[in-house]
Every structure is written in structure tokens, then in C-alpha cells.
Amino acid sequence: MAPYESDDSTTAPGTDDRRPGRRRAARYAVPVAVVGVAAVTIGLVPALADSGDPDLPAISAQQLIEKIAASDVQQISGTVKVSTDLGLPDLGGLTGGLASGATGSGDGSAADPTAKLAELATGTHTLRVAADGPDRQKLSILENAAEYSVVHNGDDVWGYDSKSNEVYHATTGTASGKAKETEPPATPEQLTKDALKAVDDTTSVTVDGTAHVAGRDTYKLLIKPKDADTTVGAISVAVDARTGLPLKFTLTPATGGAAVVDAGFTKVSFAKPAASTFDFTPPKGAKVTEGADAEHGTRSDKAEKHGKQGTDAAKGVEGRAGRDSLDGVNVIGDGWDSIAAFDTGQGGSGGDLGALGGLAGSLGDKVKGSFGSGTVLSTRLINALVTDDGKVYVGAVTKDALVKAADAAK
């Protein structure tokens, strides 16, 4: 029987993902993707389903996954709502610092997209989005009496913060070769595809009915991990019935309650946006900061490349408890309960951890094991163990799973 021929199938789609190395690398991408969402959630968030579910033709999980894979939406615009609730307190900007530390510190400008988009890691935000192919995108964060926009138009990337009247500018080198690197790091489409890469016999994937999202008829895809140690409860994706584009991505924790990430459109159009949408000229009197050329690598470009390198390094490697990737990062285990481990070399002083080290020290729970002692910082989804000798274990797993991993690695 082909994978996903029925809604109860739990095997991974696609023949490429059946190779051991490819499957394990793909599984590791899910915790990484989840961390990315927690750090910079710029996904496109749909509204709640309208009353009265649409009557759509029956579709299997496999067919719906294939529809997502075949989706090629080039032109889109709309309004988006993003809500992220990791359960972290607001400690004078420490939570925001944790998010920005995960994505790079930026270039010191209030308009730098690297730092500004990190604010989406917590709370609820309203966005306006538009795209016309790979060379033109615009995302605006609507705030009280202010607005922040990042615009990619050909070779140019502009960030503008109306509150401070600051402008950030960078170039992509060549529109065709570097445009991809300026796209938002996390959208419902990309998050859905990353989640599907982790699907194997430890996952249940089903079609969970239909819904109206932003005035569109959608199928609901439900992904539920079976691993006992994961903190991921379920992922629900609303997939546009006509285009196959994911319009809503909702991740709920295993402990229940409100969604950790809820991202989706409240309004959407697939018509070609006006060309003027992507025009930008710095306002008179604005402070303009020039960023590093993407050809040489901005901070955000480097973060993206590092993530890709880490995944590529794991490909083709047969499974073992700890797998070395670049820069000393090991992947312990596999599937939804895999854990990323690395040594900061800081002896528990925080060092490279930045705000994470400070947050763990002030809010974390002290733990002990054969590995020694350390502190666990717990959120509703991502947990991290920082040992007193400077080692870090992090993943979408329980506190006990982190302690076990540290003990096993001793």
C-alpha cells in the first residue's frame, strides 16, 4: 500500500526520505524549525474558521501532502495574524533578547530586519504581506501609531521603522542568485514542509475535515507525534483547497492549552500586487544604515547557511546516538524527541548563550545527574539544559529527556 493511501497511514511521504541518512537529517529539521519559529515567527497567520465547514471532495492524507508539495503560488497579498505563546515572562526585554540572540544581533539599526522580526517571537502581531515572484516581497508589522516594513525588490532589501524614522538597506548581489536568502525564514508553507519531513512511523498524519480560512475553502491536515518525550502535541495545517498553499499553521503543546504558535491569514488574495507595492525611497531626514552585502553574508544569511550546513552534514550518516555536525553540534536520538547538544566552552558562565544563559540562571530549575549539575529552562515547547560545565542540550522534549541525554553523553 502506498504511503498515506488511507488517512491512518504513518509512514513518511516520498522515496527520498526513506534513505536512513536523509530521514534522520529530515527529522532533526523539525526541532530546529520549531526553535526557529520560537525565535522568529513571521509565519502568515489565518483567521479562525468561518461558521459552516465547506463540502469538499474527499481527499487522502497522501493526496493532500502531494497537493502541498505541488503548490507554486507566486503572487499573493493579505493580512496576517501571528500569535506566539511560549509561556516566557517579560523580564525587561530579556525574552526579546533571547529571540534576537537566536537570530543574530543585527547591525545596530532599529530598522534592521534581523532584530526587528525577532519581536514576533512573543505576543500577538498583525502583518500585511505581499509577494510577486521570487524577486519582490513585502512584509509590514502594524503597531500602535507606527509601522515597520521590510521590502525586497530586485537586488535591494529595505527595512523601515516609522517610529524611529530609521532605514536599513542591503543588497542581494544578484536578484536571481540571492533573492531566496531574503525571504522570510518561517511561513506556514515552509513550516508545514519541514514538519512533513519528520513524518515516519512515530507520527500519525490524517485529514481532519475541512474549514473556511480567510474566506477560502481548506482541508485540515493533522500531524500528531507519538514519541513519548516530545513536547509537541499536534500540528494542524489549513491547506487551500484550490492552490494547495498552507494558509494556517497551528502548533499545540503536549500539555494542552493554547497554541504555542498560531499563524495564518485573515485576508488573502492571489491576484498580482501592484508594482508600486514594492517601491521604496527613504523618507526625508531618515537615518540610513547600510548592511553587509548578501554576497558576503549578512548575519541572517549566515544563520540560514549554518542551518543548511548542519542538515547537510547529517545526510548519509548512519544512525548513532550522537552525530557530529558542523561547529560541534551533535544530534542525540531521532524523530520528534531528538536533541541538539553542544559545548559552549564557557563553563556554565553563559558565554555564547547570551540571554538564554541569563534566563536559565534566573528562572531555571536546578537538576542533578551522573553528568553533574545544571539548570533547565522550561517553556511550553522548547526546553534547554545548561550544565555547570558549559554544555547545552536543547529540543522540543521534556526536562527528564534532557537529563537522560546528558547522562548518556557523559
mmCIF file of C-alpha atoms in Angstrom:
data_model
loop_
_atom_site.group_PDB
_atom_site.id
_atom_site.type_symbol
_atom_site.label_atom_id
_atom_site.label_comp_id
_atom_site.label_asym_id
_atom_site.label_seq_id
_atom_site.Cartn_x
_atom_site.Cartn_y
_atom_site.Cartn_z
ATOM 1 C CA MET A 1 0.000 0.000 0.000
ATOM 2 C CA ALA A 2 1.366 3.436 -0.874
ATOM 3 C CA PRO A 3 2.168 5.829 1.970
ATOM 4 C CA TYR A 4 -0.864 7.870 3.073
ATOM 5 C CA GLU A 5 -3.209 5.835 0.915
ATOM 6 C CA SER A 6 -5.520 5.980 3.899
ATOM 7 C CA ASP A 7 -5.833 8.741 6.459
ATOM 8 C CA ASP A 8 -4.362 6.465 9.125
ATOM 9 C CA SER A 9 -1.008 5.944 7.414
ATOM 10 C CA THR A 10 2.064 6.833 9.475
ATOM 11 C CA THR A 11 4.911 6.332 7.024
ATOM 12 C CA ALA A 12 6.904 9.149 5.514
ATOM 13 C CA PRO A 13 5.983 10.504 2.062
ATOM 14 C CA GLY A 14 8.423 10.397 -0.811
ATOM 15 C CA THR A 15 11.070 7.851 -1.679
ATOM 16 C CA ASP A 16 13.976 10.233 -0.994
ATOM 17 C CA ASP A 17 13.116 10.391 2.711
ATOM 18 C CA ARG A 18 13.372 6.601 3.072
ATOM 19 C CA ARG A 19 17.174 6.651 2.968
ATOM 20 C CA PRO A 20 18.396 6.357 6.565
ATOM 21 C CA GLY A 21 20.680 9.383 6.451
ATOM 22 C CA ARG A 22 18.109 11.548 4.681
ATOM 23 C CA ARG A 23 15.349 10.545 7.084
ATOM 24 C CA ARG A 24 17.413 11.246 10.161
ATOM 25 C CA ALA A 25 18.572 14.601 8.833
ATOM 26 C CA ALA A 26 15.000 15.493 7.988
ATOM 27 C CA ARG A 27 13.766 14.530 11.443
ATOM 28 C CA TYR A 28 16.348 16.796 13.041
ATOM 29 C CA ALA A 29 14.993 19.663 10.944
ATOM 30 C CA VAL A 30 11.754 19.678 12.929
ATOM 31 C CA PRO A 31 13.154 20.669 16.349
ATOM 32 C CA VAL A 32 15.360 23.179 14.531
ATOM 33 C CA ALA A 33 12.340 24.527 12.669
ATOM 34 C CA VAL A 34 10.392 24.754 15.911
ATOM 35 C CA VAL A 35 13.236 26.673 17.551
ATOM 36 C CA GLY A 36 13.236 28.959 14.532
ATOM 37 C CA VAL A 37 9.538 29.572 14.935
ATOM 38 C CA ALA A 38 10.024 30.368 18.600
ATOM 39 C CA ALA A 39 12.817 32.771 17.727
ATOM 40 C CA VAL A 40 11.317 34.475 14.681
ATOM 41 C CA THR A 41 7.692 33.693 13.974
ATOM 42 C CA ILE A 42 6.893 35.576 10.804
ATOM 43 C CA GLY A 43 4.516 32.937 9.554
ATOM 44 C CA LEU A 44 1.316 34.018 7.891
ATOM 45 C CA VAL A 45 -1.487 33.503 10.388
ATOM 46 C CA PRO A 46 -5.048 32.728 9.240
ATOM 47 C CA ALA A 47 -8.232 33.701 10.993
ATOM 48 C CA LEU A 48 -10.456 31.326 12.902
ATOM 49 C CA ALA A 49 -12.550 29.117 10.668
ATOM 50 C CA ASP A 50 -15.797 30.645 9.482
ATOM 51 C CA SER A 51 -19.054 29.023 10.514
ATOM 52 C CA GLY A 52 -20.131 26.111 8.363
ATOM 53 C CA ASP A 53 -17.370 23.822 7.094
ATOM 54 C CA PRO A 54 -17.127 23.610 3.289
ATOM 55 C CA ASP A 55 -18.280 20.496 1.462
ATOM 56 C CA LEU A 56 -15.176 19.433 -0.463
ATOM 57 C CA PRO A 57 -14.339 16.235 -2.383
ATOM 58 C CA ALA A 58 -12.805 13.507 -0.243
ATOM 59 C CA ILE A 59 -9.013 13.506 -0.182
ATOM 60 C CA SER A 60 -6.472 11.206 1.446
ATOM 61 C CA ALA A 61 -3.561 12.411 3.556
ATOM 62 C CA GLN A 62 -1.139 11.365 0.821
ATOM 63 C CA GLN A 63 -3.064 13.308 -1.812
ATOM 64 C CA LEU A 64 -3.184 16.385 0.395
ATOM 65 C CA ILE A 65 0.552 16.189 1.057
ATOM 66 C CA GLU A 66 1.169 15.878 -2.679
ATOM 67 C CA LYS A 67 -1.048 18.912 -3.229
ATOM 68 C CA ILE A 68 1.068 20.920 -0.780
ATOM 69 C CA ALA A 69 4.273 19.778 -2.494
ATOM 70 C CA ALA A 70 2.942 20.775 -5.922
ATOM 71 C CA SER A 71 1.794 24.233 -4.792
ATOM 72 C CA ASP A 72 3.589 27.043 -6.618
ATOM 73 C CA VAL A 73 1.935 30.301 -5.585
ATOM 74 C CA GLN A 74 3.972 33.222 -6.934
ATOM 75 C CA GLN A 75 1.591 36.123 -6.315
ATOM 76 C CA ILE A 76 -0.185 36.779 -3.046
ATOM 77 C CA SER A 77 -1.216 39.575 -0.696
ATOM 78 C CA GLY A 78 -3.155 39.725 2.528
ATOM 79 C CA THR A 79 -3.384 40.420 6.236
ATOM 80 C CA VAL A 80 -1.919 38.029 8.738
ATOM 81 C CA LYS A 81 -2.226 37.420 12.453
ATOM 82 C CA VAL A 82 0.688 35.870 14.347
ATOM 83 C CA SER A 83 0.401 34.677 17.946
ATOM 84 C CA THR A 84 3.281 33.065 19.832
ATOM 85 C CA ASP A 85 2.969 31.873 23.431
ATOM 86 C CA LEU A 86 5.995 30.069 24.807
ATOM 87 C CA GLY A 87 4.967 30.861 28.363
ATOM 88 C CA LEU A 88 8.011 33.051 28.981
ATOM 89 C CA PRO A 89 7.621 36.084 31.251
ATOM 90 C CA ASP A 90 8.556 39.559 30.046
ATOM 91 C CA LEU A 91 11.618 40.442 32.094
ATOM 92 C CA GLY A 92 12.563 43.886 30.895
ATOM 93 C CA GLY A 93 13.313 42.782 27.347
ATOM 94 C CA LEU A 94 15.108 39.569 28.305
ATOM 95 C CA THR A 95 12.625 37.491 26.346
ATOM 96 C CA GLY A 96 13.130 39.664 23.287
ATOM 97 C CA GLY A 97 16.877 39.426 23.793
ATOM 98 C CA LEU A 98 16.621 35.652 23.791
ATOM 99 C CA ALA A 99 14.827 35.778 20.461
ATOM 100 C CA SER A 100 17.236 38.214 18.865
ATOM 101 C CA GLY A 101 20.171 36.265 20.212
ATOM 102 C CA ALA A 102 18.911 33.204 18.391
ATOM 103 C CA THR A 103 18.783 35.069 15.095
ATOM 104 C CA GLY A 104 21.804 37.317 15.294
ATOM 105 C CA SER A 105 22.235 40.682 16.934
ATOM 106 C CA GLY A 106 21.714 42.709 13.783
ATOM 107 C CA ASP A 107 23.694 45.730 12.643
ATOM 108 C CA GLY A 108 22.622 48.229 15.312
ATOM 109 C CA SER A 109 19.796 49.871 13.364
ATOM 110 C CA ALA A 110 16.225 49.978 14.671
ATOM 111 C CA ALA A 111 15.208 49.115 11.103
ATOM 112 C CA ASP A 112 17.419 46.010 10.788
ATOM 113 C CA PRO A 113 15.077 43.096 9.870
ATOM 114 C CA THR A 114 17.195 40.610 11.826
ATOM 115 C CA ALA A 115 16.449 42.333 15.117
ATOM 116 C CA LYS A 116 13.003 43.726 14.330
ATOM 117 C CA LEU A 117 11.427 40.465 13.202
ATOM 118 C CA ALA A 118 12.656 38.804 16.402
ATOM 119 C CA GLU A 119 9.952 40.755 18.226
ATOM 120 C CA LEU A 120 7.426 38.387 16.667
ATOM 121 C CA ALA A 121 8.719 35.654 18.988
ATOM 122 C CA THR A 122 6.245 36.693 21.653
ATOM 123 C CA GLY A 123 2.751 38.113 21.792
ATOM 124 C CA THR A 124 0.239 38.781 19.020
ATOM 125 C CA HIS A 125 1.012 40.803 15.908
ATOM 126 C CA THR A 126 -0.832 41.887 12.780
ATOM 127 C CA LEU A 127 1.054 41.807 9.491
ATOM 128 C CA ARG A 128 0.463 42.836 5.905
ATOM 129 C CA VAL A 129 2.189 40.660 3.336
ATOM 130 C CA ALA A 130 2.631 40.771 -0.425
ATOM 131 C CA ALA A 131 4.689 38.831 -2.961
ATOM 132 C CA ASP A 132 5.153 38.873 -6.711
ATOM 133 C CA GLY A 133 7.538 36.073 -7.580
ATOM 134 C CA PRO A 134 10.969 35.419 -6.048
ATOM 135 C CA ASP A 135 12.281 38.966 -6.541
ATOM 136 C CA ARG A 136 9.565 41.028 -4.863
ATOM 137 C CA GLN A 137 8.198 40.615 -1.339
ATOM 138 C CA LYS A 138 6.972 42.969 1.345
ATOM 139 C CA LEU A 139 6.092 42.369 4.989
ATOM 140 C CA SER A 140 4.782 45.074 7.317
ATOM 141 C CA ILE A 141 4.246 44.828 11.071
ATOM 142 C CA LEU A 142 1.372 47.077 12.139
ATOM 143 C CA GLU A 143 1.900 48.689 15.548
ATOM 144 C CA ASN A 144 0.144 51.378 17.584
ATOM 145 C CA ALA A 145 0.658 54.621 15.654
ATOM 146 C CA ALA A 146 3.679 53.087 13.911
ATOM 147 C CA GLU A 147 4.650 50.559 11.265
ATOM 148 C CA TYR A 148 7.704 48.506 10.382
ATOM 149 C CA SER A 149 8.239 47.219 6.845
ATOM 150 C CA VAL A 150 10.828 45.069 5.126
ATOM 151 C CA VAL A 151 10.804 45.202 1.331
ATOM 152 C CA HIS A 152 12.705 43.051 -1.153
ATOM 153 C CA ASN A 153 12.670 44.468 -4.683
ATOM 154 C CA GLY A 154 15.180 43.022 -7.124
ATOM 155 C CA ASP A 155 18.685 43.482 -5.747
ATOM 156 C CA ASP A 156 17.597 45.701 -2.863
ATOM 157 C CA VAL A 157 16.356 44.850 0.620
ATOM 158 C CA TRP A 158 14.947 47.749 2.665
ATOM 159 C CA GLY A 159 13.830 47.873 6.283
ATOM 160 C CA TYR A 160 11.956 50.931 7.578
ATOM 161 C CA ASP A 161 10.914 51.727 11.142
ATOM 162 C CA SER A 162 8.486 54.664 11.163
ATOM 163 C CA LYS A 163 8.734 55.130 14.944
ATOM 164 C CA SER A 164 12.459 55.932 14.851
ATOM 165 C CA ASN A 165 12.484 57.099 11.205
ATOM 166 C CA GLU A 166 15.394 54.750 10.548
ATOM 167 C CA VAL A 167 16.103 52.861 7.325
ATOM 168 C CA TYR A 168 18.164 49.709 6.799
ATOM 169 C CA HIS A 169 19.453 48.864 3.309
ATOM 170 C CA ALA A 170 21.255 45.827 1.951
ATOM 171 C CA THR A 171 21.758 44.306 -1.477
ATOM 172 C CA THR A 172 21.384 40.699 -2.541
ATOM 173 C CA GLY A 173 24.244 40.673 -5.033
ATOM 174 C CA THR A 174 22.166 39.343 -7.914
ATOM 175 C CA ALA A 175 18.394 39.100 -7.911
ATOM 176 C CA SER A 176 18.352 35.603 -9.374
ATOM 177 C CA GLY A 177 21.072 34.092 -7.230
ATOM 178 C CA LYS A 178 20.435 35.678 -3.828
ATOM 179 C CA ALA A 179 16.735 36.514 -3.727
ATOM 180 C CA LYS A 180 15.901 33.280 -1.944
ATOM 181 C CA GLU A 181 18.048 34.288 1.002
ATOM 182 C CA THR A 182 15.917 37.369 1.706
ATOM 183 C CA GLU A 183 12.621 35.508 2.018
ATOM 184 C CA PRO A 184 11.012 35.209 5.467
ATOM 185 C CA PRO A 185 12.670 32.355 7.402
ATOM 186 C CA ALA A 186 9.375 30.841 8.538
ATOM 187 C CA THR A 187 6.000 30.723 6.740
ATOM 188 C CA PRO A 188 3.112 28.274 7.127
ATOM 189 C CA GLU A 189 4.180 26.713 3.831
ATOM 190 C CA GLN A 190 7.796 26.177 4.871
ATOM 191 C CA LEU A 191 6.908 25.143 8.419
ATOM 192 C CA THR A 192 4.470 22.575 7.044
ATOM 193 C CA LYS A 193 7.042 21.119 4.668
ATOM 194 C CA ASP A 194 9.634 20.952 7.467
ATOM 195 C CA ALA A 195 7.146 19.190 9.711
ATOM 196 C CA LEU A 196 6.302 16.669 6.988
ATOM 197 C CA LYS A 197 9.995 15.795 6.632
ATOM 198 C CA ALA A 198 9.863 14.395 10.169
ATOM 199 C CA VAL A 199 6.901 12.138 9.473
ATOM 200 C CA ASP A 200 7.711 8.473 9.970
ATOM 201 C CA ASP A 201 6.308 5.545 11.929
ATOM 202 C CA THR A 202 6.371 7.705 15.074
ATOM 203 C CA THR A 203 3.809 10.077 13.568
ATOM 204 C CA SER A 204 0.099 9.973 12.802
ATOM 205 C CA VAL A 205 -0.944 12.002 9.751
ATOM 206 C CA THR A 206 -4.631 12.341 8.883
ATOM 207 C CA VAL A 207 -7.087 14.597 7.109
ATOM 208 C CA ASP A 208 -9.168 16.195 9.862
ATOM 209 C CA GLY A 209 -12.092 17.617 7.933
ATOM 210 C CA THR A 210 -12.449 20.995 6.251
ATOM 211 C CA ALA A 211 -12.668 24.647 7.277
ATOM 212 C CA HIS A 212 -13.064 28.193 5.987
ATOM 213 C CA VAL A 213 -9.919 30.305 6.437
ATOM 214 C CA ALA A 214 -9.792 33.915 5.273
ATOM 215 C CA GLY A 215 -12.766 33.262 3.019
ATOM 216 C CA ARG A 216 -11.096 30.242 1.379
ATOM 217 C CA ASP A 217 -12.121 26.575 1.432
ATOM 218 C CA THR A 218 -9.435 24.487 3.098
ATOM 219 C CA TYR A 219 -8.646 20.931 4.077
ATOM 220 C CA LYS A 220 -7.245 20.380 7.565
ATOM 221 C CA LEU A 221 -4.121 18.229 7.862
ATOM 222 C CA LEU A 222 -3.413 16.896 11.351
ATOM 223 C CA ILE A 223 0.097 15.778 12.336
ATOM 224 C CA LYS A 224 0.475 14.104 15.741
ATOM 225 C CA PRO A 225 3.825 12.805 17.057
ATOM 226 C CA LYS A 226 3.770 9.545 19.008
ATOM 227 C CA ASP A 227 7.162 9.929 20.718
ATOM 228 C CA ALA A 228 6.630 9.966 24.486
ATOM 229 C CA ASP A 229 9.337 12.527 25.234
ATOM 230 C CA THR A 230 8.338 15.254 22.794
ATOM 231 C CA THR A 231 6.605 18.420 23.945
ATOM 232 C CA VAL A 232 4.866 18.778 20.558
ATOM 233 C CA GLY A 233 1.247 17.740 20.941
ATOM 234 C CA ALA A 234 -0.126 18.278 17.445
ATOM 235 C CA ILE A 235 0.279 20.401 14.337
ATOM 236 C CA SER A 236 -2.799 21.456 12.410
ATOM 237 C CA VAL A 237 -2.468 22.912 8.914
ATOM 238 C CA ALA A 238 -5.281 24.503 6.895
ATOM 239 C CA VAL A 239 -4.479 23.883 3.217
ATOM 240 C CA ASP A 240 -6.123 25.942 0.480
ATOM 241 C CA ALA A 241 -8.272 23.520 -1.494
ATOM 242 C CA ARG A 242 -7.514 25.165 -4.848
ATOM 243 C CA THR A 243 -3.859 26.187 -4.682
ATOM 244 C CA GLY A 244 -2.525 23.721 -2.087
ATOM 245 C CA LEU A 245 -0.911 26.596 -0.151
ATOM 246 C CA PRO A 246 -0.937 26.228 3.657
ATOM 247 C CA LEU A 247 -2.946 29.183 4.972
ATOM 248 C CA LYS A 248 -2.833 28.401 8.679
ATOM 249 C CA PHE A 249 -0.253 26.661 10.853
ATOM 250 C CA THR A 250 -1.098 25.879 14.480
ATOM 251 C CA LEU A 251 1.201 24.056 16.889
ATOM 252 C CA THR A 252 -0.156 22.977 20.268
ATOM 253 C CA PRO A 253 1.967 21.540 23.086
ATOM 254 C CA ALA A 254 1.598 18.068 24.550
ATOM 255 C CA THR A 255 0.499 19.641 27.826
ATOM 256 C CA GLY A 256 -2.556 21.130 26.118
ATOM 257 C CA GLY A 257 -3.939 24.619 26.413
ATOM 258 C CA ALA A 258 -3.490 27.486 23.996
ATOM 259 C CA ALA A 259 -1.400 27.105 20.861
ATOM 260 C CA VAL A 260 2.303 27.855 21.111
ATOM 261 C CA VAL A 261 2.310 29.102 17.519
ATOM 262 C CA ASP A 262 -0.786 30.175 15.621
ATOM 263 C CA ALA A 263 -0.052 31.746 12.251
ATOM 264 C CA GLY A 264 -2.457 32.429 9.433
ATOM 265 C CA PHE A 265 -4.217 34.731 7.017
ATOM 266 C CA THR A 266 -7.239 36.779 7.998
ATOM 267 C CA LYS A 267 -7.498 38.146 4.436
ATOM 268 C CA VAL A 268 -5.840 36.765 1.326
ATOM 269 C CA SER A 269 -5.783 37.415 -2.408
ATOM 270 C CA PHE A 270 -3.918 35.565 -5.143
ATOM 271 C CA ALA A 271 -4.113 38.482 -7.588
ATOM 272 C CA LYS A 272 -0.909 40.169 -8.773
ATOM 273 C CA PRO A 273 0.001 43.002 -6.358
ATOM 274 C CA ALA A 274 0.559 46.445 -7.859
ATOM 275 C CA ALA A 275 4.199 47.050 -8.805
ATOM 276 C CA SER A 276 4.208 50.164 -6.613
ATOM 277 C CA THR A 277 3.723 47.920 -3.564
ATOM 278 C CA PHE A 278 7.431 47.099 -3.669
ATOM 279 C CA ASP A 279 8.746 50.614 -4.344
ATOM 280 C CA PHE A 280 10.663 52.251 -1.513
ATOM 281 C CA THR A 281 12.504 55.553 -1.169
ATOM 282 C CA PRO A 282 13.965 56.581 2.198
ATOM 283 C CA PRO A 283 11.862 59.390 3.722
ATOM 284 C CA LYS A 284 13.456 62.807 4.017
ATOM 285 C CA GLY A 285 15.530 63.102 7.148
ATOM 286 C CA ALA A 286 15.626 59.342 7.819
ATOM 287 C CA LYS A 287 18.814 57.789 9.148
ATOM 288 C CA VAL A 288 20.011 55.167 6.651
ATOM 289 C CA THR A 289 22.218 52.254 7.718
ATOM 290 C CA GLU A 290 23.909 50.192 5.019
ATOM 291 C CA GLY A 291 24.031 46.468 5.797
ATOM 292 C CA ALA A 292 26.558 43.913 4.604
ATOM 293 C CA ASP A 293 26.112 42.783 1.025
ATOM 294 C CA ALA A 294 24.413 39.394 0.924
ATOM 295 C CA GLU A 295 27.184 38.202 -1.395
ATOM 296 C CA HIS A 296 29.482 38.301 1.609
ATOM 297 C CA GLY A 297 26.808 37.202 4.066
ATOM 298 C CA THR A 298 24.706 39.239 6.454
ATOM 299 C CA ARG A 299 24.103 37.859 9.931
ATOM 300 C CA SER A 300 20.734 36.410 8.944
ATOM 301 C CA ASP A 301 22.213 34.894 5.751
ATOM 302 C CA LYS A 302 24.924 33.202 7.789
ATOM 303 C CA ALA A 303 22.366 31.774 10.209
ATOM 304 C CA GLU A 304 20.388 30.296 7.328
ATOM 305 C CA LYS A 305 23.504 28.853 5.693
ATOM 306 C CA HIS A 306 24.675 27.398 9.007
ATOM 307 C CA GLY A 307 21.342 25.624 9.437
ATOM 308 C CA LYS A 308 21.561 24.172 5.928
ATOM 309 C CA GLN A 309 25.149 23.074 6.505
ATOM 310 C CA GLY A 310 24.161 21.357 9.739
ATOM 311 C CA THR A 311 21.432 19.428 7.958
ATOM 312 C CA ASP A 312 23.672 18.548 5.009
ATOM 313 C CA ALA A 313 26.369 17.306 7.357
ATOM 314 C CA ALA A 314 23.962 14.788 8.827
ATOM 315 C CA LYS A 315 22.905 13.371 5.461
ATOM 316 C CA GLY A 316 24.217 9.939 4.643
ATOM 317 C CA VAL A 317 25.371 9.238 8.184
ATOM 318 C CA GLU A 318 24.006 6.021 9.625
ATOM 319 C CA GLY A 319 22.119 6.411 12.900
ATOM 320 C CA ARG A 320 24.011 6.575 16.155
ATOM 321 C CA ALA A 321 23.237 8.159 19.486
ATOM 322 C CA GLY A 322 25.302 11.269 18.827
ATOM 323 C CA ARG A 323 26.016 12.609 15.331
ATOM 324 C CA ASP A 324 28.622 15.284 14.765
ATOM 325 C CA SER A 325 27.650 18.165 12.521
ATOM 326 C CA LEU A 326 29.487 21.400 11.850
ATOM 327 C CA ASP A 327 30.583 23.676 14.683
ATOM 328 C CA GLY A 328 30.406 20.928 17.294
ATOM 329 C CA VAL A 329 26.637 20.424 17.301
ATOM 330 C CA ASN A 330 25.562 16.830 17.938
ATOM 331 C CA VAL A 331 22.119 15.364 17.363
ATOM 332 C CA ILE A 332 21.079 12.886 20.046
ATOM 333 C CA GLY A 333 18.300 10.490 19.125
ATOM 334 C CA ASP A 334 15.932 10.993 16.215
ATOM 335 C CA GLY A 335 12.346 11.743 15.402
ATOM 336 C CA TRP A 336 10.343 14.309 17.309
ATOM 337 C CA ASP A 337 12.309 13.754 20.509
ATOM 338 C CA SER A 338 15.752 14.439 19.017
ATOM 339 C CA ILE A 339 18.020 16.774 20.983
ATOM 340 C CA ALA A 340 20.702 19.207 19.798
ATOM 341 C CA ALA A 341 23.781 19.210 22.043
ATOM 342 C CA PHE A 342 26.841 21.436 22.014
ATOM 343 C CA ASP A 343 29.601 22.670 24.292
ATOM 344 C CA THR A 344 29.860 26.437 24.792
ATOM 345 C CA GLY A 345 33.301 26.116 26.320
ATOM 346 C CA GLN A 346 32.169 28.689 28.877
ATOM 347 C CA GLY A 347 31.984 26.507 31.954
ATOM 348 C CA GLY A 348 28.377 27.479 32.559
ATOM 349 C CA SER A 349 29.060 31.234 32.523
ATOM 350 C CA GLY A 350 26.528 31.924 29.806
ATOM 351 C CA GLY A 351 29.113 32.993 27.230
ATOM 352 C CA ASP A 352 27.810 32.210 23.763
ATOM 353 C CA LEU A 353 24.326 31.619 25.172
ATOM 354 C CA GLY A 354 23.732 35.309 25.794
ATOM 355 C CA ALA A 355 20.203 35.896 27.079
ATOM 356 C CA LEU A 356 19.499 32.158 27.238
ATOM 357 C CA GLY A 357 22.199 31.719 29.850
ATOM 358 C CA GLY A 358 20.860 34.631 31.880
ATOM 359 C CA LEU A 359 17.276 33.431 31.632
ATOM 360 C CA ALA A 360 18.233 29.905 32.671
ATOM 361 C CA GLY A 361 20.153 31.219 35.648
ATOM 362 C CA SER A 362 17.311 33.406 36.902
ATOM 363 C CA LEU A 363 14.294 31.207 36.142
ATOM 364 C CA GLY A 364 15.533 27.690 35.533
ATOM 365 C CA ASP A 365 15.200 24.612 37.733
ATOM 366 C CA LYS A 366 18.352 23.131 39.206
ATOM 367 C CA VAL A 367 18.872 19.471 38.254
ATOM 368 C CA LYS A 368 21.465 16.811 39.008
ATOM 369 C CA GLY A 369 22.503 13.563 37.381
ATOM 370 C CA SER A 370 25.520 11.460 36.595
ATOM 371 C CA PHE A 371 26.542 14.292 34.246
ATOM 372 C CA GLY A 372 26.892 16.586 37.251
ATOM 373 C CA SER A 373 24.560 19.521 37.852
ATOM 374 C CA GLY A 374 22.908 22.172 35.733
ATOM 375 C CA THR A 375 19.851 24.307 35.115
ATOM 376 C CA VAL A 376 16.828 23.563 32.940
ATOM 377 C CA LEU A 377 14.979 26.436 31.312
ATOM 378 C CA SER A 378 11.458 25.220 30.552
ATOM 379 C CA THR A 379 8.946 26.737 28.159
ATOM 380 C CA ARG A 380 5.708 25.304 26.822
ATOM 381 C CA LEU A 381 7.603 23.865 23.861
ATOM 382 C CA ILE A 382 11.380 24.264 23.824
ATOM 383 C CA ASN A 383 13.401 23.162 26.849
ATOM 384 C CA ALA A 384 17.126 23.636 27.392
ATOM 385 C CA LEU A 385 19.537 22.113 29.906
ATOM 386 C CA VAL A 386 22.625 24.215 30.619
ATOM 387 C CA THR A 387 25.158 22.189 32.613
ATOM 388 C CA ASP A 388 27.545 23.798 35.060
ATOM 389 C CA ASP A 389 30.469 22.818 32.834
ATOM 390 C CA GLY A 390 29.059 24.739 29.867
ATOM 391 C CA LYS A 391 27.286 22.072 27.837
ATOM 392 C CA VAL A 392 23.821 22.678 26.388
ATOM 393 C CA TYR A 393 21.069 20.212 25.469
ATOM 394 C CA VAL A 394 18.026 21.686 23.751
ATOM 395 C CA GLY A 395 14.960 20.385 21.962
ATOM 396 C CA ALA A 396 11.199 20.102 21.864
ATOM 397 C CA VAL A 397 11.423 17.459 24.590
ATOM 398 C CA THR A 398 10.681 17.085 28.306
ATOM 399 C CA LYS A 399 13.057 18.046 31.102
ATOM 400 C CA ASP A 400 13.598 14.389 32.003
ATOM 401 C CA ALA A 401 14.603 13.621 28.402
ATOM 402 C CA LEU A 402 17.295 16.322 28.551
ATOM 403 C CA VAL A 403 18.706 14.945 31.808
ATOM 404 C CA LYS A 404 18.781 11.424 30.363
ATOM 405 C CA ALA A 405 20.580 12.695 27.275
ATOM 406 C CA ALA A 406 23.186 14.488 29.385
ATOM 407 C CA ASP A 407 23.699 11.371 31.498
ATOM 408 C CA ALA A 408 24.091 9.168 28.414
ATOM 409 C CA ALA A 409 26.601 11.569 26.862
ATOM 410 C CA LYS A 410 28.803 11.666 29.965
#
